[in-house]
Coordinates of C-alpha atoms in Angstrom, one line a residue:
X153 CA -29.6 -31.4 -25.5
X154 CA -29.6 -28.4 -27.8
X155 CA -30.2 -24.9 -26.4
X156 CA -33.5 -23.4 -27.1
X157 CA -34.2 -19.6 -26.9
X158 CA -37.5 -18.1 -26.1
X159 CA -38.0 -14.3 -26.1
X160 CA -41.0 -12.5 -24.8
X161 CA -42.0 -8.9 -24.2
X162 CA -44.1 -7.8 -21.3
X163 CA -45.4 -4.4 -20.2
X164 CA -45.0 -3.9 -16.5
X165 CA -46.5 -1.0 -14.6
X166 CA -43.9 0.6 -12.3
X167 CA -46.1 3.4 -11.0
X168 CA -49.0 5.6 -12.1
X169 CA -46.7 7.7 -14.3
X170 CA -44.2 5.3 -15.8
X171 CA -44.2 2.0 -17.7
X172 CA -41.2 -0.1 -18.4
X173 CA -40.9 -2.8 -21.0
X174 CA -39.0 -5.9 -20.2
X175 CA -37.4 -8.3 -22.7
X176 CA -36.1 -11.5 -21.2
X177 CA -34.1 -14.2 -22.8
X178 CA -34.3 -17.7 -21.4
X179 CA -31.7 -20.3 -22.4
X180 CA -32.7 -23.8 -21.6
X181 CA -30.1 -26.4 -20.8
X182 CA -28.9 -28.6 -18.0
X183 CA -26.1 -28.7 -15.4
X184 CA -24.2 -31.7 -14.1
X185 CA -22.4 -29.6 -11.5
X186 CA -22.5 -31.5 -8.2
X187 CA -24.8 -34.1 -9.7
X188 CA -27.8 -31.8 -9.7
X189 CA -29.3 -29.0 -11.6
X190 CA -27.7 -25.9 -10.2
X191 CA -25.9 -22.7 -11.2
X192 CA -22.6 -21.5 -9.8
X193 CA -21.6 -17.9 -10.5
X194 CA -18.9 -17.6 -13.0
X195 CA -18.9 -21.4 -13.7
X196 CA -18.9 -22.2 -17.5
X197 CA -20.9 -25.4 -18.4
X198 CA -20.7 -27.3 -21.7
X199 CA -24.5 -27.0 -21.7
X200 CA -25.7 -23.9 -20.0
X201 CA -28.6 -24.2 -17.7
X202 CA -31.4 -21.6 -17.8
X203 CA -30.8 -18.0 -16.9
X204 CA -32.9 -14.9 -17.3
X205 CA -31.5 -11.6 -18.7
X206 CA -33.5 -8.4 -18.5
X207 CA -33.6 -5.4 -20.9
X208 CA -35.2 -2.2 -19.6
X209 CA -36.5 0.8 -21.5
X210 CA -35.2 3.2 -18.9
X211 CA -31.7 4.0 -17.9
X212 CA -30.3 2.2 -14.9
X213 CA -27.5 4.1 -13.0
X214 CA -24.1 2.5 -13.1
X215 CA -24.7 0.2 -16.1
X216 CA -22.3 2.1 -18.4
X217 CA -24.7 3.1 -21.1
X218 CA -24.9 6.7 -22.0
X219 CA -25.9 9.1 -24.9
X220 CA -23.0 10.5 -26.9
X221 CA -22.6 14.0 -28.3
X222 CA -23.2 12.7 -31.8
X223 CA -26.7 11.4 -30.8
X224 CA -25.8 7.8 -30.7
X225 CA -25.8 5.6 -27.5
X226 CA -22.8 3.8 -26.3
X227 CA -22.7 0.8 -24.0
X228 CA -19.7 -0.7 -22.3
X229 CA -19.3 -4.3 -20.8
X230 CA -16.4 -6.2 -19.2
X231 CA -14.7 -8.7 -21.6
X232 CA -12.1 -10.0 -19.3
X233 CA -8.5 -9.1 -18.2
X234 CA -5.3 -8.5 -20.1
X235 CA -1.9 -10.0 -19.2
X236 CA -1.3 -7.2 -16.6
X237 CA -4.6 -8.1 -14.9
X238 CA -6.3 -4.9 -16.0
X239 CA -9.9 -5.0 -17.1
X240 CA -10.6 -5.2 -20.8
X241 CA -13.9 -3.6 -22.0
X242 CA -16.1 -4.2 -25.1
X243 CA -18.3 -1.5 -26.6
X244 CA -21.7 -1.5 -28.4
X245 CA -23.4 1.3 -30.2
X246 CA -27.0 2.0 -31.1
X247 CA -29.5 4.7 -32.1
X248 CA -31.5 4.3 -28.8
X249 CA -30.9 3.2 -25.3
X250 CA -33.0 0.1 -25.8
X251 CA -31.1 -1.0 -29.0
X252 CA -27.7 -0.4 -27.2
X253 CA -28.9 -2.3 -24.1
X254 CA -30.0 -5.3 -26.3
X255 CA -26.6 -5.3 -28.0
X256 CA -24.7 -5.3 -24.7
X257 CA -26.9 -8.1 -23.4
X258 CA -26.3 -10.2 -26.5
X259 CA -22.6 -9.5 -26.3
X260 CA -22.5 -10.7 -22.7
X261 CA -24.4 -13.9 -23.6
X262 CA -22.0 -14.6 -26.5
X263 CA -19.0 -13.9 -24.3
X264 CA -20.3 -16.4 -21.7
X265 CA -21.1 -19.1 -24.2
X266 CA -17.8 -18.8 -26.0
X267 CA -15.6 -18.5 -23.0
X268 CA -13.4 -21.5 -22.1
X269 CA -14.7 -23.8 -19.3
X270 CA -13.6 -22.8 -15.8
X271 CA -12.6 -25.6 -13.5
X272 CA -15.0 -26.3 -10.7
X273 CA -12.0 -26.6 -8.5
X274 CA -11.8 -22.8 -8.1
X275 CA -14.9 -23.0 -5.9
X276 CA -13.2 -25.5 -3.6
X277 CA -10.1 -23.4 -3.2
X278 CA -9.8 -21.6 0.1
X279 CA -8.9 -18.0 0.4
X280 CA -5.6 -18.9 2.1
X281 CA -4.6 -21.0 -0.9
X282 CA -5.0 -18.0 -3.2
X283 CA -2.9 -15.9 -0.7
X284 CA -0.1 -18.5 -0.9
X285 CA -0.4 -18.6 -4.7
X286 CA -0.2 -14.8 -5.0
X287 CA 2.9 -14.7 -2.8
X288 CA 4.6 -17.5 -4.8
X289 CA 3.9 -15.6 -8.1
X290 CA 5.2 -12.3 -6.8
X291 CA 8.0 -13.3 -4.5
X292 CA 10.7 -12.7 -7.1
X293 CA 9.8 -9.0 -7.3
X294 CA 9.2 -8.4 -3.6
X295 CA 11.9 -7.3 -1.1
X296 CA 12.8 -9.9 1.6
X297 CA 11.4 -7.6 4.3
X298 CA 8.1 -7.2 2.4
X299 CA 7.9 -10.9 1.8
X300 CA 8.5 -11.7 5.5
X301 CA 5.8 -9.1 6.4
X302 CA 3.2 -10.8 4.1
X303 CA 4.0 -14.2 5.5
X304 CA 3.6 -12.9 9.0
X305 CA 0.2 -11.3 8.1
X306 CA -1.0 -14.5 6.5
X307 CA 0.0 -16.9 9.2
X308 CA -1.0 -14.8 12.2
X309 CA -4.0 -12.9 11.1
X310 CA -5.5 -13.8 7.7
X311 CA -5.4 -17.6 7.8
X312 CA -7.0 -18.0 11.3
X313 CA -10.0 -15.8 10.3
X314 CA -10.4 -15.7 6.6
X315 CA -8.3 -18.7 5.4
X316 CA -11.1 -21.3 5.2
X317 CA -13.5 -19.2 3.3
X318 CA -14.2 -19.9 -0.4
X319 CA -14.0 -16.7 -2.4
X320 CA -17.6 -17.0 -3.3
X321 CA -18.5 -16.8 0.4
X322 CA -16.6 -13.7 1.1
X323 CA -18.5 -10.5 1.5
X324 CA -18.2 -7.0 2.8
X325 CA -19.6 -7.9 6.3
X326 CA -17.0 -10.7 6.8
X327 CA -14.2 -8.3 5.9
X328 CA -15.6 -5.6 8.2
X329 CA -15.8 -8.1 11.1
X330 CA -12.2 -9.1 10.4
X331 CA -11.1 -5.5 10.5
X332 CA -13.0 -4.9 13.8
X333 CA -11.4 -7.9 15.4
X334 CA -7.9 -6.8 14.4
X335 CA -8.6 -3.3 15.9
X336 CA -10.5 -4.1 19.1
X337 CA -9.7 -7.7 20.0
X338 CA -6.1 -8.0 18.9
X339 CA -5.5 -4.3 19.7
X340 CA -3.5 -3.7 16.5
X341 CA -2.7 -0.2 15.4
X342 CA -4.8 1.4 12.6
X343 CA -1.6 1.5 10.4
X344 CA -1.1 -2.3 10.9
X345 CA -4.7 -3.0 10.1
X346 CA -4.6 -0.9 7.0
X347 CA -1.5 -2.8 5.8
X348 CA -3.3 -6.2 6.4
X349 CA -6.5 -5.0 4.6
X350 CA -4.4 -3.7 1.7
X351 CA -2.9 -7.2 1.4
X352 CA -6.3 -8.7 1.5
X353 CA -7.5 -6.4 -1.3
X354 CA -4.5 -7.5 -3.4
X355 CA -5.6 -11.1 -3.1
X356 CA -9.3 -10.3 -3.9
X357 CA -8.1 -8.5 -7.0
X358 CA -6.0 -11.5 -7.9
X359 CA -8.8 -13.9 -7.5
X360 CA -11.1 -11.7 -9.6
X361 CA -8.5 -11.7 -12.4
X362 CA -7.8 -15.4 -12.2
X363 CA -11.4 -16.7 -12.1
X364 CA -13.0 -13.9 -14.1
X365 CA -15.4 -13.5 -11.3
X366 CA -17.1 -10.2 -10.2
X367 CA -16.0 -9.5 -6.7
X368 CA -16.4 -5.7 -7.0
X369 CA -19.3 -5.8 -4.6
X370 CA -16.8 -6.5 -1.8
X371 CA -16.0 -3.1 -0.2
X372 CA -13.2 -2.7 2.3
X373 CA -13.4 0.1 4.9
X374 CA -9.9 1.1 6.1
X375 CA -9.5 2.5 9.7
X376 CA -8.7 6.1 9.9
X377 CA -5.1 7.0 10.8
X378 CA -4.8 9.5 13.6
X379 CA -2.0 12.0 13.0
X380 CA 0.5 11.8 15.8
X381 CA 2.6 14.8 17.0
X382 CA 6.0 13.5 16.2
X383 CA 8.9 14.3 18.6
X384 CA 11.4 16.9 17.4
X385 CA 14.3 18.1 19.5
X386 CA 14.0 21.7 20.6
X387 CA 17.0 23.9 19.6
X388 CA 18.3 23.8 23.2
X389 CA 18.0 20.0 23.5
X390 CA 19.8 19.6 20.2
X391 CA 22.7 21.8 21.2
X392 CA 23.0 20.0 24.6
X393 CA 23.1 16.7 22.8
X394 CA 25.8 17.8 20.4
X395 CA 28.0 19.1 23.2
X396 CA 27.5 15.7 25.0
X397 CA 28.4 13.7 21.9
X398 CA 31.7 15.4 21.2
X399 CA 33.0 14.5 24.6
X400 CA 34.8 11.1 24.7
X401 CA 34.0 10.9 21.1
X402 CA 33.6 7.4 19.6
X403 CA 32.0 5.6 16.6
X404 CA 28.6 5.3 18.4
X405 CA 28.4 9.0 19.1
X406 CA 29.5 9.6 15.5
X407 CA 26.6 7.5 14.2
X408 CA 24.2 9.8 16.1
X409 CA 25.8 12.9 14.6
X410 CA 25.5 11.4 11.1
X411 CA 21.8 10.9 11.6
X412 CA 21.3 14.3 13.1
X413 CA 23.0 16.2 10.3
X414 CA 21.9 14.1 7.3
X415 CA 18.4 12.8 8.2
X416 CA 19.4 9.2 7.4
X417 CA 17.3 6.4 8.8
X418 CA 18.9 4.1 11.4
X419 CA 19.1 1.2 9.0
X420 CA 20.8 3.4 6.4
X421 CA 23.4 4.6 9.0
X422 CA 24.2 1.0 9.9
X423 CA 24.6 0.0 6.2
X424 CA 27.1 2.8 5.3
X425 CA 30.4 1.5 3.9
X426 CA 33.5 3.5 3.1
X427 CA 32.8 3.2 -0.6
X428 CA 29.6 5.2 0.0
X429 CA 31.6 8.2 1.3
X430 CA 33.6 10.6 -0.8
X431 CA 35.6 12.3 1.9
X432 CA 37.3 14.7 -0.4
X433 CA 34.1 16.0 -2.2
X434 CA 31.9 15.7 0.9
X435 CA 29.3 13.4 -0.7
X436 CA 27.4 10.5 1.0
X437 CA 25.5 7.9 -1.1
X438 CA 22.8 5.7 0.4
X439 CA 22.8 2.3 -1.3
X440 CA 21.7 -0.2 1.4
X441 CA 19.8 -0.5 4.6
X442 CA 20.0 -2.9 7.5
X443 CA 16.7 -4.5 8.6
X444 CA 15.5 -7.0 11.0
X445 CA 13.0 -9.5 9.5
X446 CA 11.1 -12.5 10.6
X447 CA 13.2 -15.7 10.3
X448 CA 11.5 -17.8 7.5
X449 CA 12.9 -21.0 9.2
X450 CA 10.2 -21.6 11.8
X451 CA 12.3 -24.3 13.5
X452 CA 15.2 -22.1 14.2
X453 CA 15.8 -20.8 17.7
X454 CA 16.3 -17.3 16.2
X455 CA 12.9 -15.7 15.6
X456 CA 14.4 -12.8 13.5
X457 CA 17.3 -12.2 11.2
X458 CA 19.4 -9.1 10.3
X459 CA 19.8 -8.5 6.6
X460 CA 21.5 -6.0 4.3
X461 CA 19.0 -5.0 1.6
X462 CA 18.1 -2.2 -0.7
X463 CA 16.7 1.1 0.6
X464 CA 13.1 1.5 1.6
X465 CA 12.0 2.9 -1.8
X466 CA 13.5 3.8 -5.2
X467 CA 13.8 7.4 -4.0
X468 CA 15.6 6.3 -0.9
X469 CA 18.7 5.4 -2.9
X470 CA 20.3 8.9 -3.1
X471 CA 23.4 11.0 -2.9
X472 CA 23.6 14.0 -0.6
X473 CA 26.2 16.5 0.5
X474 CA 27.4 16.6 4.1
X475 CA 28.4 19.6 6.2
X476 CA 32.1 20.6 6.4
X477 CA 32.1 19.7 10.1
X478 CA 30.8 16.2 9.4
X479 CA 33.3 15.8 6.5
X480 CA 36.1 16.4 9.0
X481 CA 34.7 13.7 11.3
X482 CA 34.6 11.2 8.5
X483 CA 38.3 11.8 8.0
X484 CA 39.0 10.9 11.6
X485 CA 37.6 7.3 11.1
X486 CA 38.6 6.9 7.4
X487 CA 39.4 3.3 6.5
X488 CA 41.5 1.9 3.6
X489 CA 39.1 -0.9 2.8
X490 CA 36.1 0.5 0.7
X491 CA 34.0 -2.6 1.6
X492 CA 34.4 -2.1 5.3
X493 CA 31.3 -0.7 7.2
X494 CA 31.9 2.7 8.7
X495 CA 30.6 1.8 12.2
X496 CA 32.5 -1.5 12.6
X497 CA 35.7 -1.1 10.4
X498 CA 35.2 -4.6 9.1
X499 CA 32.8 -6.5 6.8
X500 CA 30.1 -7.0 9.4
X501 CA 27.4 -4.4 9.9
X502 CA 26.2 -3.3 13.3
X503 CA 22.8 -4.2 14.7
X504 CA 20.5 -1.1 14.7
X505 CA 19.3 -2.1 18.2
X506 CA 22.8 -1.3 19.5
X507 CA 22.5 2.2 18.3
X508 CA 19.1 2.6 19.8
X509 CA 20.4 1.5 23.2
X510 CA 23.3 3.9 22.9
X511 CA 21.1 6.9 22.1
X512 CA 18.7 6.0 24.9
X513 CA 21.7 6.1 27.3
X514 CA 22.9 9.5 25.9
X515 CA 19.5 11.1 26.2
X516 CA 18.9 9.6 29.7
X517 CA 22.2 11.2 30.9
X518 CA 21.0 14.5 29.6
X519 CA 17.5 14.2 31.0
X520 CA 16.0 14.4 27.5
X521 CA 12.8 12.3 27.2
X522 CA 10.9 10.5 24.5
X523 CA 13.7 10.3 22.0
X524 CA 14.4 7.5 19.5
X525 CA 16.6 7.4 16.5
X526 CA 13.9 8.6 14.1
X527 CA 13.6 11.7 16.2
X528 CA 17.0 12.8 14.8
X529 CA 15.5 12.5 11.3
X530 CA 12.5 14.6 12.2
X531 CA 14.8 17.2 13.8
X532 CA 17.0 17.4 10.8
X533 CA 14.0 18.0 8.5
X534 CA 12.5 20.6 10.8
X535 CA 15.8 22.6 11.2
X536 CA 16.2 22.6 7.4
X537 CA 12.7 24.1 7.0
X538 CA 13.3 26.7 9.8
X539 CA 16.5 27.9 8.1
X540 CA 14.8 28.2 4.7
X541 CA 15.9 25.1 2.9
X542 CA 14.2 24.5 -0.4
X543 CA 11.4 21.9 0.1
X544 CA 12.2 20.0 -3.1
X545 CA 15.9 19.7 -2.2
X546 CA 15.0 18.6 1.3
X547 CA 12.6 16.0 0.0
X548 CA 15.3 14.5 -2.2
X549 CA 17.9 14.5 0.7
X550 CA 15.4 12.6 2.9
X551 CA 14.7 10.1 0.1
X552 CA 11.0 10.9 -0.3
X553 CA 9.2 10.3 -3.5
X554 CA 7.2 13.5 -3.3
X555 CA 7.2 16.8 -1.5
X556 CA 3.9 16.3 0.3
X557 CA 5.4 13.4 2.3
X558 CA 8.1 15.8 3.5
X559 CA 5.6 18.5 4.5
X560 CA 3.0 16.3 6.0
X561 CA 5.0 13.7 7.8
X562 CA 8.4 15.0 8.8
X563 CA 8.3 18.8 8.9
X564 CA 7.1 20.1 12.3
X565 CA 7.7 23.8 12.8
X566 CA 8.5 24.9 16.3
X567 CA 6.4 27.4 18.3
X568 CA 9.2 29.9 18.0
X569 CA 9.1 29.6 14.2
X570 CA 5.3 30.0 14.1
X571 CA 5.6 33.1 16.4
X572 CA 8.2 34.5 14.1
X573 CA 5.9 34.2 11.1
X574 CA 3.0 35.8 13.0
X575 CA 5.3 38.7 13.8
X576 CA 6.0 39.1 10.1
X577 CA 2.3 39.6 9.5
X578 CA 2.2 42.3 12.2
X579 CA 5.3 44.1 10.7
X580 CA 3.5 44.1 7.3
X581 CA 0.6 46.0 8.9
X582 CA -1.7 43.1 9.5
X583 CA -2.9 43.8 13.1
X584 CA -6.1 44.7 14.9
X585 CA -6.8 48.4 15.5
X586 CA -6.0 50.1 18.8
X587 CA -8.9 50.3 21.2

């Protein structure tokens, strides 16, 4: 059956002061989808069934039509996606809003009629299938630890609650209920929930690009992260710990000093090999990190595996100088084999959990509470700031991609340092008058 077009113009009263004129275009056709006459959003039929498109004589907010400085009107519409999954736009111009709106409407109709057919199978696909598909496409560029993290999210959280939905059935309320369940039923931390929702957002964007569907109406509200007061060793605690470590000195105590005087993460300390240390020049290079990830073999008795991988981010791969004292300590343990790991002396790296246990014992002996390995990193950053270290240099030594991360996350000035700065104000004459 050939398509027939019928255009009519009607005057509709909106209120006592405004009239709007509506032009609607009706395209007659038929649909054999599902054996009955029906319309599926985004589904391209060989013979389009009827639809109604409206053209208004007043500006509708958010429709991307505006008046240019040269007096003409410009309208923008979505044409599709490029190879990088970014939206491609088409543009129409006219001498009035109405003319531009009509051109945009015609362009959208032509785009729909000329677009290639979309398989009806996309409506039968479950959300979990798109998740698996996205992971398969991106696994070659993802770190093993990230890949394991996504698989864990998918199997334990996303599949059980969102997996069976068709993407056409997903909406903001379903995602909001999913988020609340993670927070209040499963008692997951806001950070973990944000990570899961970020992954869900990636999949929704992927579905939108693959199916040319409009899922922009789905909004995701991320839980607010409460800033925690991170633990930093007080100057006295730090000195007591150093004095304890140099007694009966061994490789485990050396690892704690490395972290305390370089700010390295625990996985980076475990991954250090002798080829990463230039003992003579006093330079240390971070090339790898040791991580514990979920075992992809679900039948194995081991639930997790240790792996030697690349650092956390691109900026985490870095070279930094070490203090003269630390340089001398490296010479005590120096090994002839450049491939040997510093903490073992052989080609096998140490489990980070062993270092955590050792540090826990050391701090328990000293009566220092609430200390974990990352506390040493926080302490290093804080001491550097207190002694006037340049923020940019410190950021690079910590392996941060920007200075704000260093300031907001890891630098925690002590009360003594804050009091010292207040006294500087008073010395400069900034103080209340005597009463």
